[in-house]
Short mmCIF file of C-alpha atoms in Angstrom, two decimals:
data_model
loop_
_atom_site.label_atom_id
_atom_site.label_comp_id
_atom_site.label_asym_id
_atom_site.label_seq_id
_atom_site.Cartn_x
_atom_site.Cartn_y
_atom_site.Cartn_z
CA UNK A 26 -9.98 -11.85 -14.19
CA UNK A 27 -6.73 -12.38 -12.32
CA UNK A 28 -5.58 -9.71 -9.96
CA UNK A 29 -1.96 -8.91 -9.25
CA UNK A 30 0.22 -12.00 -9.11
CA UNK A 31 3.50 -12.08 -7.22
CA UNK A 32 6.12 -14.79 -7.06
CA UNK A 33 7.55 -16.39 -5.09
CA UNK A 34 5.31 -16.30 -2.01
CA UNK A 35 8.14 -16.87 0.43
CA UNK A 36 11.89 -16.67 0.05
CA UNK A 37 14.85 -17.20 2.37
CA UNK A 38 18.20 -15.72 1.36
CA UNK A 39 21.60 -15.36 2.97
CA UNK A 40 23.12 -11.99 3.75
CA UNK A 41 25.08 -10.69 0.74
CA UNK A 42 23.08 -12.61 -1.83
CA UNK A 43 20.92 -11.16 -4.56
CA UNK A 44 17.18 -11.69 -5.05
CA UNK A 45 14.65 -11.13 -7.82
CA UNK A 46 10.95 -10.80 -7.13
CA UNK A 47 8.32 -10.89 -9.87
CA UNK A 48 4.96 -9.23 -10.40
CA UNK A 49 2.26 -9.56 -13.03
CA UNK A 50 -0.18 -6.65 -12.93
CA UNK A 51 -3.92 -6.88 -13.12
CA UNK A 52 -5.27 -7.15 -16.66
CA UNK A 53 -5.63 -3.69 -18.17
CA UNK A 54 -3.17 -2.06 -15.75
CA UNK A 55 -0.01 -0.51 -17.14
CA UNK A 56 1.62 0.97 -14.03
CA UNK A 57 3.43 -1.08 -11.41
CA UNK A 58 4.63 0.11 -8.02
CA UNK A 59 6.69 -1.74 -5.43
CA UNK A 60 6.44 -1.35 -1.66
CA UNK A 61 8.41 -2.73 1.26
CA UNK A 62 6.55 -3.48 4.47
CA UNK A 63 8.53 -4.26 7.60
CA UNK A 64 6.79 -6.19 10.35
CA UNK A 65 4.29 -4.04 12.22
CA UNK A 66 4.71 -1.03 9.95
CA UNK A 67 2.98 0.48 6.96
CA UNK A 68 4.26 -0.10 3.43
CA UNK A 69 7.07 2.11 2.15
CA UNK A 70 7.19 3.14 -1.51
CA UNK A 71 10.23 1.80 -3.36
CA UNK A 72 9.57 2.83 -6.98
CA UNK A 73 7.03 2.96 -9.78
CA UNK A 74 7.31 1.80 -13.37
CA UNK A 75 5.35 3.03 -16.36
CA UNK A 76 6.09 2.42 -20.04
CA UNK A 77 9.13 0.37 -19.00
CA UNK A 78 10.74 3.31 -17.20
CA UNK A 79 11.19 4.16 -13.56
CA UNK A 80 8.89 7.13 -13.04
CA UNK A 81 9.12 7.70 -9.30
CA UNK A 82 11.52 6.46 -6.64
CA UNK A 83 11.34 6.41 -2.88
CA UNK A 84 14.14 6.68 -0.37
CA UNK A 85 15.81 3.36 -1.08
CA UNK A 86 19.49 2.72 -1.93
CA UNK A 87 20.69 1.76 -5.38
CA UNK A 88 20.84 -1.86 -4.24
CA UNK A 89 17.15 -1.83 -5.08
CA UNK A 90 16.51 -1.83 -8.79
CA UNK A 91 13.68 -2.82 -11.04
CA UNK A 92 12.47 -3.44 -14.50
CA UNK A 93 9.21 -3.40 -16.40
CA UNK A 94 8.67 -5.54 -19.46
CA UNK A 95 6.59 -4.75 -22.57
CA UNK A 96 3.74 -6.88 -21.19
CA UNK A 97 3.73 -4.58 -18.11
CA UNK A 98 5.05 -7.26 -15.74
CA UNK A 99 7.82 -6.16 -13.45
CA UNK A 100 10.79 -7.39 -11.44
CA UNK A 101 12.32 -6.06 -8.25
CA UNK A 102 15.99 -6.84 -7.72
CA UNK A 103 17.84 -6.40 -4.47
CA UNK A 104 21.63 -6.83 -4.37
CA UNK A 105 23.94 -7.39 -1.42
CA UNK A 106 21.10 -8.34 0.89
CA UNK A 107 21.13 -7.09 4.46
CA UNK A 108 19.29 -8.50 7.44
CA UNK A 109 17.21 -5.32 7.42
CA UNK A 110 15.88 -6.15 3.98
CA UNK A 111 13.72 -8.83 5.57
CA UNK A 112 10.16 -7.70 4.89
CA UNK A 113 6.99 -8.27 2.91
CA UNK A 114 7.41 -6.90 -0.61
CA UNK A 115 4.19 -5.77 -2.21
CA UNK A 116 3.49 -5.05 -5.83
CA UNK A 117 0.60 -2.79 -6.81
CA UNK A 118 -0.81 -2.05 -10.23
CA UNK A 119 -3.07 0.67 -11.55
CA UNK A 120 -4.18 2.23 -14.81
CA UNK A 121 -5.35 5.57 -13.56
CA UNK A 122 -2.87 7.65 -11.64
CA UNK A 123 -5.76 9.09 -9.64
CA UNK A 124 -7.44 5.78 -8.92
CA UNK A 125 -7.07 3.02 -6.39
CA UNK A 126 -4.38 0.41 -6.59
CA UNK A 127 -4.70 -3.35 -6.73
CA UNK A 128 -2.14 -5.07 -4.54
CA UNK A 129 -0.72 -8.54 -4.82
CA UNK A 130 -0.43 -10.87 -1.84
CA UNK A 131 3.24 -10.07 -1.50
CA UNK A 132 6.53 -11.91 -1.25
CA UNK A 133 7.81 -12.57 2.25
CA UNK A 134 11.62 -12.22 2.11
CA UNK A 135 13.70 -13.42 5.03
CA UNK A 136 17.42 -12.66 5.06
CA UNK A 137 19.50 -14.80 7.42
CA UNK B 14 9.10 8.64 6.28
CA UNK B 15 5.40 7.97 6.67
CA UNK B 16 3.14 10.92 6.07
CA UNK B 17 -0.05 9.42 7.44
CA UNK B 18 -0.45 8.64 11.08
CA UNK B 19 -3.34 6.51 12.25
CA UNK B 20 -5.00 6.79 15.60
CA UNK B 21 -5.51 4.65 17.56
CA UNK B 22 -2.76 2.14 16.85
CA UNK B 23 -5.00 -0.65 18.10
CA UNK B 24 -8.72 -1.03 18.67
CA UNK B 25 -10.70 -3.84 20.30
CA UNK B 26 -14.49 -3.89 19.99
CA UNK B 27 -17.43 -6.28 20.25
CA UNK B 28 -19.20 -7.55 17.19
CA UNK B 29 -21.99 -5.18 16.24
CA UNK B 30 -20.25 -2.08 17.56
CA UNK B 31 -18.88 0.68 15.36
CA UNK B 32 -15.16 1.15 14.82
CA UNK B 33 -13.67 4.56 14.14
CA UNK B 34 -10.09 5.28 13.23
CA UNK B 35 -8.42 8.50 12.27
CA UNK B 36 -5.61 9.48 9.96
CA UNK B 37 -3.56 12.66 9.84
CA UNK B 38 -1.19 13.72 7.10
CA UNK B 39 1.20 16.53 6.45
CA UNK B 40 1.24 17.70 2.83
CA UNK B 41 -1.28 18.53 0.12
CA UNK B 42 -2.87 15.52 -1.47
CA UNK B 43 -4.67 14.51 -4.62
CA UNK B 44 -6.69 11.87 -2.83
CA UNK B 45 -6.67 9.71 0.28
CA UNK B 46 -7.26 5.99 0.26
CA UNK B 47 -8.03 3.38 2.91
CA UNK B 48 -6.80 -0.20 2.71
CA UNK B 49 -7.34 -3.34 4.78
CA UNK B 50 -4.70 -5.98 5.39
CA UNK B 51 -5.36 -9.40 6.85
CA UNK B 52 -2.58 -11.32 8.60
CA UNK B 53 0.28 -9.44 6.94
CA UNK B 54 -0.77 -10.37 3.42
CA UNK B 55 -1.82 -8.18 0.51
CA UNK B 56 -3.66 -4.91 0.89
CA UNK B 57 -7.27 -4.62 -0.19
CA UNK B 58 -8.47 -1.25 -1.45
CA UNK B 59 -11.53 -0.13 0.51
CA UNK B 60 -12.36 3.39 -0.52
CA UNK B 61 -10.86 6.46 -2.17
CA UNK B 62 -11.84 10.02 -1.38
CA UNK B 63 -10.64 12.89 -3.53
CA UNK B 64 -9.36 16.16 -2.15
CA UNK B 65 -12.51 18.01 -3.24
CA UNK B 66 -14.81 15.53 -1.46
CA UNK B 67 -15.77 15.67 2.20
CA UNK B 68 -17.55 12.39 2.78
CA UNK B 69 -17.96 9.08 1.03
CA UNK B 70 -19.87 5.89 1.77
CA UNK B 71 -19.36 2.32 0.64
CA UNK B 72 -21.52 -0.33 2.26
CA UNK B 73 -20.75 -0.27 6.00
CA UNK B 74 -17.83 2.12 5.48
CA UNK B 75 -17.96 5.86 5.86
CA UNK B 76 -14.95 8.06 5.19
CA UNK B 77 -14.60 11.75 5.88
CA UNK B 78 -11.87 14.10 4.74
CA UNK B 79 -10.99 17.49 6.18
CA UNK B 80 -8.26 19.02 4.05
CA UNK B 81 -8.06 22.12 6.27
CA UNK B 82 -7.07 19.90 9.20
CA UNK B 83 -5.25 17.39 6.99
CA UNK B 84 -7.17 14.54 8.54
CA UNK B 85 -9.50 11.72 7.60
CA UNK B 86 -11.60 9.20 9.47
CA UNK B 87 -12.85 5.73 8.64
CA UNK B 88 -15.99 4.43 10.29
CA UNK B 89 -16.99 0.79 10.09
CA UNK B 90 -20.56 0.33 11.23
CA UNK B 91 -22.03 -2.85 12.72
CA UNK B 92 -18.63 -4.55 12.82
CA UNK B 93 -18.23 -8.27 12.22
CA UNK B 94 -15.53 -10.72 13.28
CA UNK B 95 -14.42 -10.77 9.63
CA UNK B 96 -13.53 -7.06 9.93
CA UNK B 97 -10.59 -8.04 12.16
CA UNK B 98 -7.58 -6.70 10.26
CA UNK B 99 -5.12 -3.83 10.05
CA UNK B 100 -6.40 -0.69 8.38
CA UNK B 101 -4.11 1.78 6.63
CA UNK B 102 -4.67 5.22 5.25
CA UNK B 103 -2.56 6.26 2.29
CA UNK B 104 -2.18 9.66 0.72
CA UNK B 105 -1.70 10.06 -2.99
CA UNK B 106 0.14 13.16 -4.09
CA UNK B 107 0.34 13.62 -7.82
CA UNK B 108 3.83 14.55 -8.89
CA UNK B 109 5.01 15.90 -12.21
CA UNK B 110 5.80 12.35 -13.26
CA UNK B 111 3.86 9.58 -11.70
CA UNK B 112 2.47 9.31 -8.23
CA UNK B 113 2.99 7.27 -5.11
CA UNK B 114 1.10 6.25 -2.03
CA UNK B 115 2.42 7.26 1.36
CA UNK B 116 1.08 5.01 4.10
CA UNK B 117 0.59 5.49 7.78
CA UNK B 118 1.49 2.93 10.40
CA UNK B 119 -1.98 1.41 10.51
CA UNK B 120 -4.67 0.65 13.06
CA UNK B 121 -5.03 -2.95 14.21
CA UNK B 122 -8.69 -3.73 14.74
CA UNK B 123 -9.88 -6.77 16.68
CA UNK B 124 -13.60 -7.53 16.55
CA UNK B 125 -14.58 -10.01 19.23
CA UNK B 126 -17.55 -12.29 18.59
#
């Protein structure tokens, strides 16, 4: 049973460009959350998707947007990349809002 | 902002010793979770303790929760070199729509063989 799958593993982008990160949740999970983790810090909540709608959003600008597809997979889009967007982006899935989350291995984004 | 704050920020112990780390948070929670992260990769869920629970065990892990003090502790007994990792506490507050985890800054644990 596959866990959470994220792609790509690593990505290098130039300042001002746009990026799309992808996540396939664990089988049986219908809720997907995205987190940003800067080097040496804990993950920061970006947003959560359920039934193809954004259900919760953290303190991130509108440059960060997302989508959830009918098969529960999700995308994170970041426009007008800044150097400060360089981070590990983690996707987490769950089926029970009161349960633990399963995290993917993350996408390491470097903005140069 | 990060609600949880771990203490200490770093911990170095010998294999076989116990490792204890603490977490404090600020608001009411539905549950508190502990995660492990190796080498800046994905997080691994270790244990979840609900707000109406005071202590929970899982293998060599023991977690306590004191909601009156808004604090939790994670104890790893008989540590192994493979326990070397960063450990994060995360609080889960159930909102009207959905929920989210709020993480602390983590404790970096080094277990020396």
